[in-house]
Amino acid sequence: MPVSASLTGLLWRRPALRVAALISLPAVWFVLFYLAALAAMFISSFHTVDELSGEIQPGWTLDNFRQLLGDWTYGRIALRTIGIAAAVTLTDGLLAWPFAYVMARYAGPRLRPALMALVMLPLWSSYLARVYAWRLILAHDGALNWLLHGLGLPAASIGYSNWAMWIVFTYLWLPFMILPLFASLERIPPSLLEASSDLGAAGWRTFRRVIVPLAMPGLVAGSIFTFSLTLGDYITPLLVGGPGSDFIGNVVYANVGVSNNIPFAAAFAVLPLLVMAGYLLIARKLGAFDAL
Amino acid sequence: MRFDLARTLLWASVVAILAFLFVPVAIIMVYAFSASNIQGWPIQSFTLQWFARTFADDEVRSALWLSIEVAVVATALAMLMGLLAALAVYRIRGAASEAIAFAIVLPIALPGILTGMALNSYFVLWGINLSFTTIVIGHATFCTVIVYNNVIARLRRLPPSWAEASADLGAGPWRTFRLITLPMLSSALGAGALLAFALSFDEVIVTTFTAGAQTTLPLWIFGAIRLGQHLPEVNVVVCVVILLTIVPVLLAQRLMGRAALLHK
């Protein structure tokens, strides 16, 4: 076929053209369906909904943002969301250390892939199943209180509370922290640690001055996921949070599904967008993108 | 002596964290065999009857079928886009390749509620009704990164000399790709596809914003838990889904080694 042959020839002689041909489909898809969608969300946050007809009124008004800033309820929801996302990220950051460290430094060649698989499996197994498991465990007649009762301890009533959300989110996203942390710990050459101890640094000092700084990109890469996934969730607050534990996502979801006020939902969703934009900028500075 | 203590404590915390990760999964799987309608602990009596009832439930079956259809189409699209994007990014350096990689990872790096809300307001803006197609568009968008990550990782490890040898022997770029590059990428592509399938099959947050009247399996589970209906059936579905997702993950790990799973 002369046409295809000449096309092949053209692509062969012009490498830039070849790259352009390769990237065109994904580029069109991502611009058309993702970046344009983010832009559409941003634009519709300036629209309003006619209270009588329920129709969206195009235009440029700050009414939605004024309403969000004027009502402290939304401020509390935003603070709760960001606060719990930060608490979960810190907790996972702490819990991931011993696991990732043992995996990188002590586990043998057979144990290491096994530990890796054990961290992966819950990560990929059903999200809803894992949230639901905790809903049952933390419930009043659940496994936790059964255990406490067996130990002769008083029953805990942490089901349907902010504590429950903290535990469940920490549980859900822990593997996302362990894996990149392990990857960056594994890359530290043992000779660096030997050099540090040869120069007289005790174990703890080597850890603090050599290991932690070198592991930072991995830790920050993991934190992008733990923070962002918590920030954008509304299912876990709905299933294990109590009344009055709404996240930004719950308000967004309710305004899309129930009240049909898409502009208002879009306006509130702009907040996590800004928070994540800031977070990603800082993460980039800390070298997390190379560890992603 | 002190060092040994530290080491023992470290290993103990590894065991504790594994227990933390697996005990809830084990507990929820046991619930599938509970005879009771009430979801208390400990479980009083065991039965298999809920399995039969769940498999006979038309709602569950059609939700399962829809989830499989969505995941198949979304995975196919993600494979195509992830492969093309990886091949392109592999050939360029600098800001352009960084920008493309960033755009591809964005749908999973940004909070799910944002991706869902963005797609929802976009479709509403154009007056597009939410449907099977809109669910697939969302899923293909956030699944692409998984295929992309696997393929680019493999490409970077391939010796360029193979493709050069093929070119020296007179093969054109398309022939080199078909006979040399693609076969060497196939297991990475396969692992990426399995994981993309698993991700799509399980996704709920974005889906609630892009589904109209359609009910995927996660949407059915979510609705049932929220309304407190069909809970014994939920237990069975959840148990089966956990068992099913183990298969693609273990297969992907076989195909790819651990690189496949590092990025969800």
XYZ file of C-alpha atoms in Angstrom:
556
model
C 0.000 0.000 0.000
C 1.767 3.155 -1.189
C -0.133 5.508 1.124
C 0.733 3.614 4.285
C 4.265 3.037 3.037
C 4.823 6.744 2.456
C 3.226 7.494 5.825
C 5.568 5.045 7.522
C 8.469 6.627 5.683
C 7.449 10.066 6.793
C 7.152 8.965 10.430
C 10.513 7.264 10.165
C 12.283 10.350 8.886
C 10.633 12.714 11.339
C 10.885 11.380 14.921
C 9.005 14.386 16.297
C 6.106 13.523 14.044
C 6.197 9.962 15.346
C 5.920 11.133 18.938
C 3.089 13.456 17.960
C 1.255 10.582 16.283
C 1.686 8.401 19.359
C 0.555 10.984 21.857
C -2.363 12.388 19.859
C -5.052 9.976 21.056
C -4.229 10.078 24.786
C -3.676 13.836 24.559
C -7.053 14.454 22.932
C -8.741 12.175 25.484
C -7.153 13.825 28.507
C -7.720 17.356 27.265
C -11.261 16.628 26.156
C -12.443 14.515 29.076
C -10.279 15.531 31.993
C -8.707 18.945 31.785
C -11.820 20.362 30.106
C -13.942 18.724 32.796
C -11.893 20.362 35.549
C -12.299 23.666 33.717
C -16.050 23.054 33.379
C -16.290 22.439 37.109
C -14.444 25.660 37.764
C -16.709 27.599 35.405
C -19.924 26.119 36.730
C -18.907 27.109 40.270
C -19.709 30.683 39.172
C -23.181 29.739 37.962
C -26.296 29.632 40.086
C -29.462 27.571 40.213
C -32.852 29.233 39.859
C -34.692 28.384 43.050
C -38.085 28.055 41.391
C -37.304 26.184 38.212
C -34.172 24.400 39.416
C -32.479 25.353 36.147
C -28.833 26.327 36.031
C -28.334 30.038 35.390
C -25.128 30.654 33.518
C -23.182 33.782 34.353
C -20.407 34.970 36.555
C -21.311 35.441 40.176
C -19.526 34.780 43.436
C -22.788 33.838 45.198
C -21.740 30.229 45.814
C -18.426 31.232 47.316
C -20.118 33.939 49.376
C -22.538 31.345 50.734
C -19.671 28.970 51.558
C -17.671 31.643 53.337
C -20.688 33.150 55.071
C -21.819 29.960 56.762
C -19.454 28.611 59.387
C -20.930 25.102 58.943
C -18.970 24.806 55.708
C -15.824 26.108 57.346
C -16.101 23.419 60.018
C -16.654 20.749 57.382
C -13.605 21.941 55.428
C -11.457 22.005 58.568
C -12.650 18.550 59.619
C -11.849 17.133 56.181
C -8.395 18.676 55.962
C -7.665 17.945 59.643
C -8.533 14.263 59.413
C -6.642 13.957 56.106
C -3.577 15.437 57.830
C -3.987 13.206 60.916
C -4.342 10.111 58.738
C -1.263 11.071 56.725
C 0.811 11.529 59.886
C -0.408 8.275 61.425
C 0.289 6.315 58.260
C 3.678 7.990 57.980
C 4.550 6.717 61.464
C 3.061 3.228 61.063
C 4.750 2.698 57.707
C 8.286 3.172 59.082
C 8.877 -0.064 60.996
C 7.255 -2.131 58.279
C 9.095 -0.519 55.372
C 12.351 -0.525 57.316
C 12.194 -4.220 58.144
C 11.233 -4.989 54.558
C 14.163 -2.998 53.157
C 16.868 -3.913 55.672
C 16.108 -7.174 57.482
C 13.831 -9.275 55.284
C 15.592 -11.938 53.265
C 15.201 -12.481 49.536
C 12.289 -14.875 50.073
C 10.471 -12.980 52.782
C 10.646 -9.613 51.065
C 8.411 -10.406 48.076
C 6.037 -12.215 50.434
C 5.724 -9.136 52.641
C 5.288 -7.067 49.509
C 2.418 -9.260 48.347
C 0.840 -9.115 51.805
C 0.813 -5.308 51.686
C -0.553 -5.290 48.131
C -3.464 -7.622 48.687
C -5.540 -5.447 51.020
C -4.674 -2.441 48.873
C -6.287 -4.010 45.845
C -9.107 -5.801 47.582
C -12.482 -4.129 47.589
C -12.558 -0.676 49.149
C -16.214 -0.977 50.139
C -15.626 -4.379 51.709
C -12.914 -2.959 53.933
C -14.959 0.054 55.031
C -17.942 -2.205 55.676
C -15.754 -4.556 57.732
C -14.872 -1.691 60.062
C -18.481 -0.569 60.270
C -19.315 -4.012 61.652
C -16.199 -4.263 63.860
C -16.743 -0.876 65.521
C -20.510 -1.243 65.868
C -21.936 -1.500 69.365
C -22.332 -5.280 69.171
C -19.273 -5.701 66.964
C -16.004 -7.583 67.281
C -14.135 -4.780 69.068
C -16.539 -4.591 71.990
C -16.712 -8.370 72.140
C -12.925 -8.419 72.518
C -12.924 -5.631 75.120
C -15.654 -7.420 77.048
C -13.653 -10.633 76.974
C -10.659 -8.763 78.407
C -12.842 -7.341 81.156
C -12.611 -3.807 79.776
C -15.485 -1.355 79.386
C -17.133 -1.160 75.962
C -15.867 1.481 73.565
C -18.324 3.554 71.607
C -16.124 4.807 68.794
C -18.411 3.522 66.041
C -19.907 6.397 64.005
C -17.477 9.062 65.173
C -14.470 11.060 63.977
C -12.279 8.476 65.734
C -13.807 5.759 63.611
C -13.025 7.740 60.463
C -9.449 8.279 61.572
C -8.943 4.559 62.188
C -10.622 3.466 58.971
C -8.808 5.939 56.726
C -5.499 5.066 58.375
C -6.252 1.422 57.709
C -7.374 1.961 54.114
C -4.390 3.957 52.891
C -1.512 2.476 54.934
C -0.195 0.361 52.012
C 0.073 3.532 49.894
C 2.553 4.851 52.444
C 4.495 1.633 53.018
C 5.255 0.952 49.349
C 6.942 4.198 48.247
C 8.725 4.457 51.602
C 10.083 0.952 51.149
C 11.123 1.756 47.579
C 13.180 4.748 48.695
C 14.678 2.922 51.699
C 15.698 0.053 49.447
C 17.591 2.428 47.185
C 19.866 3.689 49.973
C 23.226 2.014 49.363
C 24.461 0.123 52.471
C 27.864 1.755 51.987
C 26.363 5.107 52.992
C 25.220 3.670 56.297
C 28.612 2.057 56.876
C 30.316 5.345 56.100
C 28.079 7.098 58.589
C 28.881 4.635 61.360
C 32.588 4.632 60.444
C 32.516 8.357 60.965
C 31.231 7.735 64.453
C 27.485 8.254 64.144
C 25.534 5.969 66.452
C 22.574 3.979 65.090
C 19.998 6.586 65.969
C 22.072 9.421 64.553
C 22.602 7.581 61.271
C 18.868 7.028 61.111
C 18.053 10.670 61.712
C 20.784 12.267 59.610
C 21.159 9.804 56.744
C 18.183 7.483 56.403
C 15.316 9.890 57.069
C 16.477 12.599 54.611
C 17.071 10.009 51.892
C 13.666 8.434 52.485
C 11.873 11.781 52.354
C 10.841 11.646 48.660
C 9.195 8.262 49.222
C 7.440 9.457 52.329
C 6.110 12.548 50.561
C 5.034 10.461 47.548
C 3.046 8.204 49.886
C 1.551 11.181 51.649
C 0.137 12.510 48.366
C -2.061 9.418 48.216
C -3.015 9.185 51.893
C -3.865 12.892 51.984
C -5.631 13.130 48.643
C -7.639 9.937 49.037
C -8.890 11.035 52.456
C -9.611 14.547 51.216
C -11.755 13.273 48.371
C -13.723 10.600 50.175
C -17.364 10.743 51.186
C -18.242 7.056 51.435
C -16.253 6.339 54.600
C -17.755 9.358 56.450
C -21.184 8.162 55.356
C -20.632 4.554 56.446
C -18.511 4.853 59.614
C -18.748 8.535 60.564
C -21.550 9.644 62.802
C -24.125 12.331 62.256
C -22.213 15.583 62.023
C -19.090 14.039 60.541
C -19.647 15.330 57.024
C -16.669 15.784 54.731
C -16.421 18.208 51.818
C -17.305 15.248 49.649
C -20.583 14.648 51.471
C -21.728 18.203 50.807
C -20.679 17.895 47.165
C -22.429 14.554 46.791
C -25.623 15.752 48.483
C -25.752 18.839 46.280
C -25.375 16.786 43.116
C -27.574 13.858 44.055
C -30.252 15.299 46.314
C -30.572 19.057 45.876
C -29.390 19.093 42.279
C -27.342 22.246 42.901
C -24.346 21.437 40.749
C -22.863 24.974 40.765
C -22.741 24.995 44.568
C -21.202 21.508 44.656
C -18.625 22.600 42.091
C -17.775 25.678 44.154
C -17.081 23.568 47.248
C -15.039 21.094 45.186
C -12.760 23.953 44.151
C -11.345 23.927 47.700
C -9.787 20.431 47.565
C -8.524 21.357 44.092
C -6.656 24.346 45.510
C -5.413 22.378 48.531
C -4.095 19.585 46.327
C -2.521 22.026 43.869
C -0.568 23.525 46.770
C 0.280 20.093 48.140
C 1.538 18.827 44.782
C 3.687 21.922 44.301
C 5.366 21.385 47.671
C 5.694 17.641 47.036
C 7.403 18.391 43.734
C 9.897 20.639 45.482
C 10.662 17.816 47.917
C 11.411 15.451 45.034
C 8.370 13.242 45.529
C 7.596 13.011 41.812
C 10.755 11.064 41.149
C 9.607 8.580 43.783
C 6.058 8.255 42.449
C 21.740 -6.596 73.580
C 20.082 -3.212 73.024
C 20.259 -3.612 69.294
C 18.523 -6.978 69.538
C 15.714 -5.406 71.521
C 15.203 -2.811 68.792
C 15.144 -5.512 66.168
C 12.631 -7.594 68.103
C 10.382 -4.584 68.502
C 10.593 -3.884 64.787
C 9.603 -7.424 63.875
C 6.796 -7.338 66.441
C 5.412 -4.199 64.849
C 5.552 -5.860 61.422
C 3.400 -8.676 62.795
C 1.042 -6.169 64.438
C 0.643 -4.210 61.203
C -0.055 -7.378 59.236
C -2.736 -8.258 61.800
C -4.166 -4.743 61.458
C -4.302 -5.186 57.671
C -5.771 -8.676 57.592
C -8.016 -9.189 60.614
C -10.775 -6.898 59.254
C -10.680 -8.670 55.874
C -10.893 -12.053 57.606
C -13.778 -10.935 59.801
C -15.827 -9.611 56.907
C -15.334 -12.848 55.002
C -16.600 -14.897 57.956
C -19.795 -12.829 58.014
C -20.768 -14.297 54.640
C -21.426 -17.589 56.424
C -23.483 -16.115 59.246
C -27.031 -17.433 59.436
C -28.333 -14.380 61.246
C -29.941 -11.310 59.726
C -28.370 -9.209 62.474
C -24.737 -8.297 61.935
C -23.424 -8.893 65.465
C -20.253 -10.537 66.736
C -19.544 -13.328 67.580
C -21.459 -15.138 64.873
C -23.964 -17.528 66.424
C -24.640 -20.036 63.676
C -23.321 -20.715 60.218
C -25.011 -21.422 56.925
C -24.390 -21.439 53.184
C -27.935 -20.421 52.293
C -27.068 -16.758 51.625
C -24.712 -17.776 48.848
C -27.518 -19.515 46.977
C -29.908 -16.621 47.556
C -27.378 -14.029 46.461
C -26.488 -15.839 43.260
C -30.192 -16.096 42.477
C -30.738 -12.351 42.992
C -31.313 -10.668 39.629
C -30.250 -7.246 40.887
C -26.885 -8.583 42.031
C -26.393 -10.467 38.789
C -27.146 -7.515 36.556
C -24.932 -5.241 38.698
C -22.100 -7.761 38.443
C -22.554 -8.017 34.694
C -22.559 -4.221 34.263
C -19.382 -3.912 36.337
C -17.667 -6.498 34.162
C -18.773 -4.767 30.949
C -17.605 -1.366 32.184
C -14.284 -2.790 33.353
C -13.646 -4.596 30.053
C -14.296 -1.540 27.874
C -12.479 0.849 30.230
C -9.490 -1.501 30.431
C -9.284 -1.799 26.628
C -9.284 2.000 26.290
C -6.785 2.386 29.115
C -4.471 -0.176 27.501
C -4.491 1.686 24.212
C -3.944 5.119 25.759
C -1.481 3.945 28.387
C 0.615 2.142 25.762
C 0.607 5.065 23.322
C 1.420 7.596 26.029
C 4.261 5.458 27.399
C 5.771 4.990 23.934
C 5.620 8.747 23.360
C 6.988 9.767 26.763
C 9.808 7.236 26.400
C 10.979 9.043 23.260
C 11.058 12.553 24.666
C 12.829 14.277 27.522
C 12.279 17.352 29.595
C 9.250 19.478 30.311
C 6.936 17.938 27.706
C 7.376 14.405 29.006
C 6.937 15.619 32.578
C 3.740 17.460 31.652
C 2.250 14.408 29.938
C 3.153 12.099 32.825
C 1.647 14.610 35.242
C -1.628 14.893 33.306
C -1.950 11.113 33.233
C -1.384 10.644 36.967
C -3.686 13.554 37.857
C -6.983 11.597 37.842
C -5.746 9.371 40.672
C -3.545 11.939 42.414
C -6.472 14.333 42.760
C -9.228 13.474 45.256
C -11.902 11.178 43.800
C -14.643 13.631 44.580
C -12.932 16.159 42.290
C -12.647 13.818 39.345
C -16.262 12.795 39.834
C -17.548 16.320 40.292
C -15.549 17.620 37.330
C -16.903 14.948 34.990
C -20.418 15.418 36.311
C -20.491 19.175 35.781
C -18.881 18.707 32.366
C -21.540 16.268 31.179
C -24.303 18.442 32.616
C -22.820 21.485 30.896
C -23.082 19.772 27.515
C -26.470 18.288 28.277
C -25.094 14.748 28.030
C -27.186 12.189 29.892
C -25.298 9.996 32.326
C -25.064 6.482 30.947
C -22.860 3.426 30.422
C -20.654 5.602 28.197
C -20.096 8.283 30.836
C -19.140 5.640 33.419
C -16.618 4.190 30.966
C -15.157 7.627 30.172
C -14.462 8.204 33.866
C -12.987 4.750 34.433
C -10.785 4.787 31.325
C -9.417 8.164 32.417
C -8.192 7.021 35.829
C -7.183 3.515 34.668
C -4.813 4.803 31.962
C -2.139 5.704 34.519
C -1.905 2.095 35.707
C -1.155 0.724 32.250
C 1.109 3.684 31.529
C 3.164 3.129 34.699
C 3.717 -0.544 33.949
C 4.656 -0.017 30.325
C 6.976 2.939 30.923
C 8.766 1.028 33.695
C 9.358 -1.860 31.291
C 10.441 0.405 28.423
C 13.059 2.068 30.598
C 14.562 -1.313 31.411
C 14.627 -2.607 27.840
C 18.011 -2.471 26.165
C 17.714 -0.034 23.200
C 20.208 -2.183 21.306
C 17.438 -4.637 20.385
C 15.427 -2.089 18.469
C 18.650 -0.727 16.943
C 19.660 -4.210 15.810
C 16.250 -4.658 14.241
C 16.608 -1.342 12.402
C 20.116 -2.255 11.247
C 18.724 -5.464 9.808
C 16.372 -3.385 7.721
C 13.097 -3.471 9.654
C 11.020 -0.301 9.552
C 9.727 1.273 12.751
C 6.336 -0.418 12.544
C 7.912 -3.825 11.950
C 10.402 -3.311 14.789
C 7.558 -2.321 17.058
C 5.425 -5.296 16.082
C 8.163 -7.926 16.201
C 10.519 -6.629 18.907
C 9.091 -3.941 21.179
C 5.500 -5.141 21.558
C 6.374 -8.749 22.490
C 8.780 -7.464 25.125
C 6.098 -5.154 26.482
C 3.328 -7.729 26.462
C 3.662 -8.958 30.034
C 3.839 -5.380 31.365
C 0.791 -4.520 29.287
C -0.988 -7.603 30.582
C -0.177 -6.829 34.209
C -1.345 -3.238 33.726
C -4.564 -4.445 32.147
C -5.318 -6.833 35.031
C -4.789 -4.091 37.578
C -6.794 -1.567 35.561
C -9.602 -4.104 35.456
C -9.420 -4.595 39.231
C -9.450 -0.837 39.828
C -12.399 -0.216 37.529
C -14.329 -3.169 38.941
C -13.999 -1.762 42.471
C -14.398 1.988 41.887
C -17.295 3.738 43.590
C -16.601 7.439 44.279
C -16.190 8.661 40.699
C -18.860 6.229 39.523
C -21.558 7.745 41.731
C -21.059 10.987 39.810
C -20.933 9.507 36.321
C -23.641 6.827 36.518
C -27.240 7.635 35.726
C -29.766 4.904 36.443
C -27.081 2.226 36.059
C -26.024 0.229 39.096
C -22.548 -1.242 39.076
C -21.700 -3.835 41.715
C -19.970 -1.333 44.057
C -22.932 1.016 43.696
C -25.258 -1.839 44.636
C -23.123 -2.703 47.694
C -22.943 0.953 48.736
C -26.690 1.459 48.385
C -27.522 -1.712 50.297
C -25.189 -0.886 53.212
C -26.474 2.686 53.406
C -30.101 1.629 53.471
C -29.370 -1.376 55.714
C -31.089 -3.689 53.233
C -30.019 -7.129 52.015
C -27.100 -7.154 54.442
C -26.627 -10.944 54.392
C -26.381 -10.685 50.601
C -23.917 -7.811 50.936
C -21.743 -10.063 53.106
C -21.713 -12.739 50.426
C -21.022 -10.304 47.572
C -18.204 -8.685 49.510
C -16.651 -12.058 50.343
C -16.759 -13.185 46.727
C -15.394 -9.853 45.460
C -12.425 -10.098 47.839
C -11.657 -13.594 46.603
C -12.031 -12.491 42.975
C -9.720 -9.484 43.256
C -6.948 -11.643 44.676
C -6.701 -13.418 41.316
C -5.791 -10.474 39.037
C -3.440 -9.039 41.649
C -1.494 -12.263 42.098
C -1.456 -12.815 38.343
C -0.173 -9.283 37.761
C 2.544 -9.812 40.311
C 3.557 -12.998 38.550
C 3.721 -11.229 35.215
C 5.533 -8.148 36.297
C 7.254 -8.661 39.580
C 6.621 -6.017 42.116
C 6.955 -3.025 39.813
C 3.424 -3.664 38.586
C 1.765 -3.010 41.885
C 3.683 -0.088 43.229
C 1.191 2.400 41.890
C -2.492 2.000 42.262
